[in-house]
Coordinates of C-alpha atoms in Angstrom, one line a residue:
X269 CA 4.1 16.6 -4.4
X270 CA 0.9 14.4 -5.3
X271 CA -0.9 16.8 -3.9
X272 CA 0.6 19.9 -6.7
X273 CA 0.3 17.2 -9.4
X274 CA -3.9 16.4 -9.3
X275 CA -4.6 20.1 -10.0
X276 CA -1.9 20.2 -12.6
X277 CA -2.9 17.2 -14.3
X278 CA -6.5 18.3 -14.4
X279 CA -5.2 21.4 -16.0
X280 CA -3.3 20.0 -18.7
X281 CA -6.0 17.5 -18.7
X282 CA -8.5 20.6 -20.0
X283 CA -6.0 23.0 -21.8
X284 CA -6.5 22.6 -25.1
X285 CA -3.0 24.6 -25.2
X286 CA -1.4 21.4 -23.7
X287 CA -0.7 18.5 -26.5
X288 CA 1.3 16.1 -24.6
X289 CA 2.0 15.3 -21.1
X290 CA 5.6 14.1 -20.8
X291 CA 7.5 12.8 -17.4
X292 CA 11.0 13.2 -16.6
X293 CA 13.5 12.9 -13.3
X294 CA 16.0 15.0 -12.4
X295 CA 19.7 14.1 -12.1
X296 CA 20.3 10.3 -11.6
X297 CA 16.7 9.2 -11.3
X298 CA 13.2 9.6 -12.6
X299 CA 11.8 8.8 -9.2
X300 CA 12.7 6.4 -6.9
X301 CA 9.9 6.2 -4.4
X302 CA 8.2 7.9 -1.6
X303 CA 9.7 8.7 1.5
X304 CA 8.4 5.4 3.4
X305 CA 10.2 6.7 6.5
X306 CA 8.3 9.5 7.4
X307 CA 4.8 7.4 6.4
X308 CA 6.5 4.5 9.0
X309 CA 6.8 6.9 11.4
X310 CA 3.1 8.4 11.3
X311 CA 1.8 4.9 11.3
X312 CA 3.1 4.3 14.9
X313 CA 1.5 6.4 16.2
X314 CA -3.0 6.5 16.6
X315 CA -3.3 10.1 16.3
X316 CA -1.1 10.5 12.6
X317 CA -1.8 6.8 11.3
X318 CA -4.2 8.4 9.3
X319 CA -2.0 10.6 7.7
X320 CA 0.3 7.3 6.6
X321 CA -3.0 6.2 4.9
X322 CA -3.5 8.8 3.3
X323 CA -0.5 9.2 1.5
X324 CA -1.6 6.1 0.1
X325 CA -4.6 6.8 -1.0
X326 CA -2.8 9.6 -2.6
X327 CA -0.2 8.0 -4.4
X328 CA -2.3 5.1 -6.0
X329 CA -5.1 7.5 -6.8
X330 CA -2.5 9.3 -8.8
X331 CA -1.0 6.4 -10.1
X332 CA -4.9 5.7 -11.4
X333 CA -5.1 9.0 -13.2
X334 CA -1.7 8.6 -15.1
X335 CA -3.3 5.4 -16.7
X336 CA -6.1 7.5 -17.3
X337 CA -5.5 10.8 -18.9
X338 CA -7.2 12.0 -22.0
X339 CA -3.7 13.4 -23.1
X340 CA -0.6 11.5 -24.7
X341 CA 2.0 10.6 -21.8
X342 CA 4.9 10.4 -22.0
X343 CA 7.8 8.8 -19.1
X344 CA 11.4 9.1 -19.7
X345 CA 12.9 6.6 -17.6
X346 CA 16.5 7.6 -18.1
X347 CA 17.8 6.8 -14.5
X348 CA 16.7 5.1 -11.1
X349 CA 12.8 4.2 -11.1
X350 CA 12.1 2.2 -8.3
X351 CA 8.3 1.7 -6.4
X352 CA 7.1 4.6 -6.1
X353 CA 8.6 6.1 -9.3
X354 CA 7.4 3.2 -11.2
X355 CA 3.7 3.9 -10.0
X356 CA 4.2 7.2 -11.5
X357 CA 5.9 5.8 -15.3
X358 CA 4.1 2.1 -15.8
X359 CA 0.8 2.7 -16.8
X360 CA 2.0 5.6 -19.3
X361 CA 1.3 4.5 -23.0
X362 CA 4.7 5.6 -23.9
X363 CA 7.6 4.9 -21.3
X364 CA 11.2 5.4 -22.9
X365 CA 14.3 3.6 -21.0
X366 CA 17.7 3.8 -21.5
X367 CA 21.1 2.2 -20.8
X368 CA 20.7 4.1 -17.4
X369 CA 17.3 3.1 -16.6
X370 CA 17.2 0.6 -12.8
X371 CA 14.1 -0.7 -12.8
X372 CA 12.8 -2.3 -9.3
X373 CA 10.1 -3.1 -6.6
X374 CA 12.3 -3.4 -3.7
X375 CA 9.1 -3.7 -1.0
X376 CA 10.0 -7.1 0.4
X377 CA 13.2 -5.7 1.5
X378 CA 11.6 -3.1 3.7
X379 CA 8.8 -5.6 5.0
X380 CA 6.2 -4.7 2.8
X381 CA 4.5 -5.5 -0.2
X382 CA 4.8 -4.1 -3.9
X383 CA 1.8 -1.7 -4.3
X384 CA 1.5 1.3 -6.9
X385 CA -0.7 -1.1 -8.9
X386 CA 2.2 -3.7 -9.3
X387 CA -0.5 -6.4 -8.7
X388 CA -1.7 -5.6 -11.9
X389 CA 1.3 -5.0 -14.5
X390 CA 3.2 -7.7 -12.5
X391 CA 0.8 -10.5 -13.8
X392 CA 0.6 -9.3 -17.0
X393 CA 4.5 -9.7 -17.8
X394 CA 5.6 -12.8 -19.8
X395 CA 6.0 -15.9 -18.0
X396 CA 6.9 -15.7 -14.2
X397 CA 9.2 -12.4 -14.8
X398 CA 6.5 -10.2 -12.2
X399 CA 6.5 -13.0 -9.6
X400 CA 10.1 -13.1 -9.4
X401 CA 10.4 -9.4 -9.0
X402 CA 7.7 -9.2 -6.7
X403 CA 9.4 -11.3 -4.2
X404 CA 13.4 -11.1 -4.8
X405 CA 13.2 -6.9 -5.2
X406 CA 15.5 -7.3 -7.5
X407 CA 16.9 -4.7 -10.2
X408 CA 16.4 -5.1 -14.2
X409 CA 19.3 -2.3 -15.9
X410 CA 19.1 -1.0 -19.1
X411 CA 17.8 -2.4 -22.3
X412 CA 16.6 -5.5 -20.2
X413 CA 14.0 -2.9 -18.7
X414 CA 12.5 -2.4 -22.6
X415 CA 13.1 -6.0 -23.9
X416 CA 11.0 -7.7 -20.7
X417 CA 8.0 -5.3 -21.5
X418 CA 8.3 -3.0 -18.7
X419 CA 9.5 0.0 -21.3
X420 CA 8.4 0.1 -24.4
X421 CA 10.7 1.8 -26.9
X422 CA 15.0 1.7 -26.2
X423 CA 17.0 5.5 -27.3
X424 CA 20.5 6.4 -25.5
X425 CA 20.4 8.3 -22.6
X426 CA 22.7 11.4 -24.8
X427 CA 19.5 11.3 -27.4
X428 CA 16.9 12.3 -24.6
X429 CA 17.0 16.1 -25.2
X430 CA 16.9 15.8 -28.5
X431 CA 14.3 13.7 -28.3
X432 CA 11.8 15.8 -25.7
X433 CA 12.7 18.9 -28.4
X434 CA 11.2 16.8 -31.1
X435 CA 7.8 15.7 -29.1
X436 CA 7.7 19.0 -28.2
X437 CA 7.4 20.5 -31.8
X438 CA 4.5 17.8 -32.7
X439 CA 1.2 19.8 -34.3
X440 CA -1.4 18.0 -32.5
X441 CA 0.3 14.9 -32.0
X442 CA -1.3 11.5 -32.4
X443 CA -0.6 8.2 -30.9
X444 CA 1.0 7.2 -33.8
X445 CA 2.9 10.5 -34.2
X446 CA 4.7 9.8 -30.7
X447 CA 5.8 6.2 -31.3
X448 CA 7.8 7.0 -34.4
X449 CA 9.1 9.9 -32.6
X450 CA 10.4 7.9 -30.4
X451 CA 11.0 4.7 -32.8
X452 CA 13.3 7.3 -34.8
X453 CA 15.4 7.5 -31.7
X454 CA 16.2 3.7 -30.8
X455 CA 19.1 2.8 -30.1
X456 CA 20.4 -0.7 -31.5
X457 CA 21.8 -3.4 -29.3
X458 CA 25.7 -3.2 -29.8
X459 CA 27.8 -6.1 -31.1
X460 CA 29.5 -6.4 -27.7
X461 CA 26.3 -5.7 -25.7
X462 CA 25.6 -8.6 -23.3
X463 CA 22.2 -10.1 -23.3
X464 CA 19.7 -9.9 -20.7
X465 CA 20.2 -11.7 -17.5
X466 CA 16.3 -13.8 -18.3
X467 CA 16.9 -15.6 -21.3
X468 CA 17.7 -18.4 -22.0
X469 CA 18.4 -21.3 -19.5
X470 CA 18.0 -19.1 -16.7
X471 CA 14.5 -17.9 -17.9
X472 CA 13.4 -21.4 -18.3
X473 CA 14.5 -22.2 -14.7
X474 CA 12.4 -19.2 -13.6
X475 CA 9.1 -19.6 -14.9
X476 CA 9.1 -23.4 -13.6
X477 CA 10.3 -22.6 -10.2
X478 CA 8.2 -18.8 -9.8
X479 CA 5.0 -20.7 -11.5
X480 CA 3.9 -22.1 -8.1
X481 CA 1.0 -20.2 -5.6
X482 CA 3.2 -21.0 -2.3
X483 CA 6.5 -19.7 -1.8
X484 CA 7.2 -22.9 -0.1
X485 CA 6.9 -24.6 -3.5
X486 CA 9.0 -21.9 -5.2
X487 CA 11.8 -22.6 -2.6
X488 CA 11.6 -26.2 -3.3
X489 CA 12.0 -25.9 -6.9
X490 CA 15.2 -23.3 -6.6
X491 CA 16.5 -25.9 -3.9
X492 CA 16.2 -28.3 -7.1
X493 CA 17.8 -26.4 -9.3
X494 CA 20.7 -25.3 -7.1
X495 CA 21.9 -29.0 -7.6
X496 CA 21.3 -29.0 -11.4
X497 CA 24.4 -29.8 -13.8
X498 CA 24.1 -27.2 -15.3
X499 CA 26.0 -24.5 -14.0
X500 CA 24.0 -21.4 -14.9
X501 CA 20.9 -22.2 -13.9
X502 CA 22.7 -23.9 -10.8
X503 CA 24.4 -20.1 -9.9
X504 CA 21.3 -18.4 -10.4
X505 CA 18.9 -20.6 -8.1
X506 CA 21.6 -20.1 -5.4
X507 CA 21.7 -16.9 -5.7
X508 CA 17.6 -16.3 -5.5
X509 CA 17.5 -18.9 -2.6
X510 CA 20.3 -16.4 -0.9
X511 CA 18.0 -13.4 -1.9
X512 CA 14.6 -14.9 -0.7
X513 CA 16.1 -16.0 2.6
X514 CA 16.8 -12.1 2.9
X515 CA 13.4 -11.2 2.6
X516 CA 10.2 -10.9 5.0
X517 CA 8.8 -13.9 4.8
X518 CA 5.0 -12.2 5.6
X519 CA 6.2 -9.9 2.6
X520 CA 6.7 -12.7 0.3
X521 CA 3.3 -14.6 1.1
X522 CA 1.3 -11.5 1.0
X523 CA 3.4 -10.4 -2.1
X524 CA 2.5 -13.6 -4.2
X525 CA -1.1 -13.7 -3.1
X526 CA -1.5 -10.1 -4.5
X527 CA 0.2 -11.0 -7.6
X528 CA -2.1 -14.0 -8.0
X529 CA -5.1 -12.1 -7.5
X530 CA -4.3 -9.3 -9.4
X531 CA -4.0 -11.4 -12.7
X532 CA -8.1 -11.5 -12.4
X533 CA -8.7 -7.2 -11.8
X534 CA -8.7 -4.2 -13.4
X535 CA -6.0 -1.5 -12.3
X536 CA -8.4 0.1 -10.2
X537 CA -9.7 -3.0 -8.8
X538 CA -5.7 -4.0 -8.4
X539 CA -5.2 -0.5 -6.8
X540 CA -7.9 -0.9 -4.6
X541 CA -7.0 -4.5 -2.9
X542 CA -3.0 -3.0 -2.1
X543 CA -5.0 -0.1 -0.9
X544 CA -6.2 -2.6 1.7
X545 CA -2.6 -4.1 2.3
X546 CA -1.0 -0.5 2.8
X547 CA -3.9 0.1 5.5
X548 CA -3.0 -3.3 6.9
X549 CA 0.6 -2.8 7.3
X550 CA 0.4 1.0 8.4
X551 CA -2.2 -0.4 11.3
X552 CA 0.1 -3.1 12.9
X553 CA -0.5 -5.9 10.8
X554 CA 2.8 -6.9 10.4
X555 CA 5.5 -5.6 12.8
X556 CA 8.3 -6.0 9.4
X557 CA 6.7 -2.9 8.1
X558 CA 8.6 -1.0 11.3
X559 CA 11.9 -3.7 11.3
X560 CA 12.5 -3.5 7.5
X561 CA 12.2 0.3 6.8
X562 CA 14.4 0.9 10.3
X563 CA 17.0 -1.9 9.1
X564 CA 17.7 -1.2 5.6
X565 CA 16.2 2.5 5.4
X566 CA 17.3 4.4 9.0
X567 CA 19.9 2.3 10.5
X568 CA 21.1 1.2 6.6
X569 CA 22.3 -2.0 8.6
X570 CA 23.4 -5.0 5.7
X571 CA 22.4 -7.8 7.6
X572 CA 19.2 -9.7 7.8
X573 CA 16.0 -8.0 9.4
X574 CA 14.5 -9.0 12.6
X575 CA 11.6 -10.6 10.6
X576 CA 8.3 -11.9 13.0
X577 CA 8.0 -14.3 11.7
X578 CA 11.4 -15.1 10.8
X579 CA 10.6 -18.1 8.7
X580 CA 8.1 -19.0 5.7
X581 CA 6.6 -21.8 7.6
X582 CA 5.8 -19.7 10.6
X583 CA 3.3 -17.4 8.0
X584 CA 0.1 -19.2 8.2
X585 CA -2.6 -18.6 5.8
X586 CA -4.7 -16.4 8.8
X587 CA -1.7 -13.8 8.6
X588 CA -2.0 -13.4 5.3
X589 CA -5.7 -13.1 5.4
X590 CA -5.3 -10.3 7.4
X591 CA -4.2 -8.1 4.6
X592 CA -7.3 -8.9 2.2
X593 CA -10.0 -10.0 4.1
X594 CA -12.5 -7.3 4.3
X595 CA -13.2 -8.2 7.9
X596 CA -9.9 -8.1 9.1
X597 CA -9.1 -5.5 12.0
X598 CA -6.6 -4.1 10.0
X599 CA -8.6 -3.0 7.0
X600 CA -11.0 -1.5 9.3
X601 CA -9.3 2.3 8.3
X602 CA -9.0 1.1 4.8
X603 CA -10.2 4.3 2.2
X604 CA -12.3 3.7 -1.1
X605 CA -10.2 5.2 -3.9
X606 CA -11.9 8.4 -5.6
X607 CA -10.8 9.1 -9.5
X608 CA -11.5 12.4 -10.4
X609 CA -13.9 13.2 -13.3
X610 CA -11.7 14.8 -15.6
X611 CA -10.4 11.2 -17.0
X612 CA -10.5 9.7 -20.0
X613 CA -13.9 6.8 -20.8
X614 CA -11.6 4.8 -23.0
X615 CA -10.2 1.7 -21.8
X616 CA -6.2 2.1 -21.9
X617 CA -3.6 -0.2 -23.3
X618 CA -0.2 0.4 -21.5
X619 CA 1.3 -2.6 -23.8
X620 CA -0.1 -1.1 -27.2
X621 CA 3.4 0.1 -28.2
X622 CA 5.4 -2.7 -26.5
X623 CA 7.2 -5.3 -28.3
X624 CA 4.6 -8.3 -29.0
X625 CA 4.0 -10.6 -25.8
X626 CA 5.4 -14.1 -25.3
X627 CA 1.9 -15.3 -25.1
X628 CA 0.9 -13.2 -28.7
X629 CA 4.3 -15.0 -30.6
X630 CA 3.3 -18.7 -29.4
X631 CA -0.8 -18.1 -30.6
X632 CA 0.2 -17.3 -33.4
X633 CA 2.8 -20.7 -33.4
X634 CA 0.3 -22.7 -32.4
X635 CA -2.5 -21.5 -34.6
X636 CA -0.7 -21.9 -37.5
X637 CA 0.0 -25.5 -36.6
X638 CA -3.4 -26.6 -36.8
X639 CA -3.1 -26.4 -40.4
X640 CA 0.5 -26.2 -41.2
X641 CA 3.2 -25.4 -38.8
X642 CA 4.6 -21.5 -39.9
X643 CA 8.1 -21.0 -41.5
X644 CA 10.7 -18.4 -39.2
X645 CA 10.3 -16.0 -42.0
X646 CA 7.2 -15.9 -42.2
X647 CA 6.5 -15.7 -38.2
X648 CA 9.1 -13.2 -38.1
X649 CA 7.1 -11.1 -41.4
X650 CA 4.1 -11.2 -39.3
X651 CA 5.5 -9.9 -36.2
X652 CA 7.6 -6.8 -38.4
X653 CA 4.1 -5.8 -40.1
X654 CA 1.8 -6.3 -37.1
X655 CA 4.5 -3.8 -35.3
X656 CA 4.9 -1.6 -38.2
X657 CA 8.5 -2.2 -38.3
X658 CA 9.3 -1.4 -34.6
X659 CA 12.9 -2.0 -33.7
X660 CA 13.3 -4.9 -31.6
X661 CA 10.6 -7.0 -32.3
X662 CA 12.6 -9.4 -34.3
X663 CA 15.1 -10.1 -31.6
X664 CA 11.9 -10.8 -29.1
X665 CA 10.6 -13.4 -31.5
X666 CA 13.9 -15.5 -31.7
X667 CA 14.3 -15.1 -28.3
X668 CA 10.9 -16.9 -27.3
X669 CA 11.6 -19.6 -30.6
X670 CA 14.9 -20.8 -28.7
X671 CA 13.6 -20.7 -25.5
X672 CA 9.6 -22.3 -26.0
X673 CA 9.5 -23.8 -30.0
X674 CA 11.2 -26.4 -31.9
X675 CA 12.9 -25.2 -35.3
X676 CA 12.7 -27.7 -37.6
X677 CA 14.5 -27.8 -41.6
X678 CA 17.6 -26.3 -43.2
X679 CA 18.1 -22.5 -42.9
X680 CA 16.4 -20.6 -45.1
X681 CA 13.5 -23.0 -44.9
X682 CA 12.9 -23.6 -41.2
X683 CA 9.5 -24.5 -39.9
X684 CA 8.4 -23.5 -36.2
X685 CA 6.7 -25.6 -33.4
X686 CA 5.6 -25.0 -30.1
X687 CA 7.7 -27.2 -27.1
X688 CA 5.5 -28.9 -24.7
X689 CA 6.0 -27.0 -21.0
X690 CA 5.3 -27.6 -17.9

């Protein structure tokens, strides 16, 4: 399939017949991954392992021209979009979820490492939200998807045709054209609609236990908070101790130590360095790559992987150099990735139509309390005109104020300030 879709793209790419470029799934999913079995398989083996590479090299290279392509795109991610799938929606300027969408990188399960640029995008999300999917593979559902970033506009899943027919009739649509398209669609939370698993509490918990570089410091922190009074927060770190002790433990090094590094790199640079942990792992690197996929993928046993090695403390910092070091024996086979010409110059923003960053609401907090600390209404005025009205943005705001500031003064009249964190 990536092979039909370079040509294609390059086509549409060139057409000046072709206005928008628009991605949807069939059935339940928009895509949920490669088929990691048949790449395990060639990688056993010296005389195919270069075929397992190469499907790599084909997959982020695609991914690379998706966040390139001098046309509009559009992803529709009105089902499953796991790994692979999310490679193929993530960097697109538009990406449209729904109360369907499953959103995961489920690559520690399996022994192996998120990839499909998830170095990059991971790091960028608020807080410590990448790093905890990163390592626990877990799933965000539904408007959760839109509200963490990962999306950025919200419709129902029974608006989506309606929807495509009306991108569809656009006369040489612009940027802005397409988002209130799309903003014309949303769908508003319901009264009895439950709020996102991160907020709150829990969130808070998160980004103090995921903020550490080892994941023996992260297990510490969640072994803290398991004891905690509070009950939430208590459950939850229980339940992510329960989910990391699932994991590879070489996955959830080299998993963090990507995400780390790909804070500091472009996409391509991002692309480039899982590249070399894909070549590791299909060259023997790490024997999890064969025990995860046969576990959980062949043999769909529910138990624990035979992981080597089976604990954290047994994953010394040499193993892990193994999959980024460009001397290491493993990278040896390791491809340079080769965009095509056809893409765009301009520097893409996949967060351009998202709602406003954690980071973005506290600068402008803390700028304003240089001089005079800013009222609620008027923070959440700013946020409404700097997003041109886009649904959602006011909810995003109050969330971060409860969760990070101090609101101060009687309502009506309340005054914002940032909350010391660790």
């Amino acid at each position: 399939m990536l092979k039909l879709m370079k040509p294609q793209l390059e086509q549409w790419s060139k057409s000046d017949l072709c206005k928008i470029i628009i991605g949807t799934g069939i059935g339940r999913a928009f895509c949920a991954g490669g088929d990691v079995a048949t790449v395990l398989q060639h990688s056993l083996h010296d005389d195919t392992r270069s075929k397992a590479i190469e499907f790599f090299k084909d997959e982020f290279e695609m991914d690379y021209i998706l966040s390139a392509l001098p046309k509009p795109y559009v992803t529709i991610l009105d089902g499953i979009t796991m790994g692979g799938g999310v490679g193929l929606a993530i960097s697109a300027p538009f990406r449209v979820a729904t109360e369907k969408s499953l959103f995961a990188m489920p690559e520690t399960k399996i022994g192996y490492c998120p990839d499909v640029g998830a170095s990059f995008f991971l790091s960028r999300i608020d807080g410590e939200i990448g790093t905890y999917l990163a390592l626990t593979s877990e799933t965000l559902a539904g408007r959760e998807v839109f509200e963490l970033g990962f999306a950025t506009h919200f419709v129902s899943s029974r608006t989506v045709p309606n929807l495509l027919a009306r991108l569809s009739d656009l006369e040489d649509p612009t940027s802005a054209m397409i988002d209130r398209t799309i903003e014309d669609h949303h769908a508003k939370r319901l009264p009895d609609e439950p709020v996102g698993k991160l907020t709150g509490r829990t969130r808070q918990a998160l980004d103090m236990a995921f903020r550490h570089d080892t994941v023996e410091e992260i297990v510490e922190d969640l072994t803290k908070l398991a004891s905690t009074s509070d009950d939430s927060v208590a459950k939850w770190a229980s339940e992510t101790l329960e989910i990391l002790s699932m994991r590879s433990p070489t996955s959830l090094k080299v998993a963090l130590e990507a995400v780390r590094r790909g804070k500091n790199m472009t996409l391509l640079q991002a692309l480039q360095m899982e590249m070399g942990i894909a070549t590791a792992y299909c060259s023997g690197a790490s024997t999890d790559f064969t025990a995860g996929i046969t576990a959980v993928l062949v043999e769909k046993t529910k138990g624990r992987p035979v992981w080597s090695p089976d604990q954290l403390n047994n994953v010394s910092d040499a193993i892990v150099r193994q999959f980024f070091e460009r001397d290491s024996i493993y990278l040896s086979a390791m491809p340079t990735l080769t965009p095509p010409d056809f893409l765009s110059n301009g520097k893409q923003n996949p967060m351009k139509f998202a709602l406003p960053s954690e980071d973005a609401i506290l600068q402008i907090v803390k700028s304003k309390a240089r001089k005079d600390a800013i009222s609620l209404s008027d923070l959440l005025a700013y946020f409404d005109g700097l997003h041109s009205g886009k649904q959602g943005v006011a909810e995003k705001v109050m969330e971060v104020v409860k969760r990070r500031c101090d609101v101060i003064g009687k309502q009506g009249s309340e005054v914002v300030n940032c909350r010391e964190q660790l």
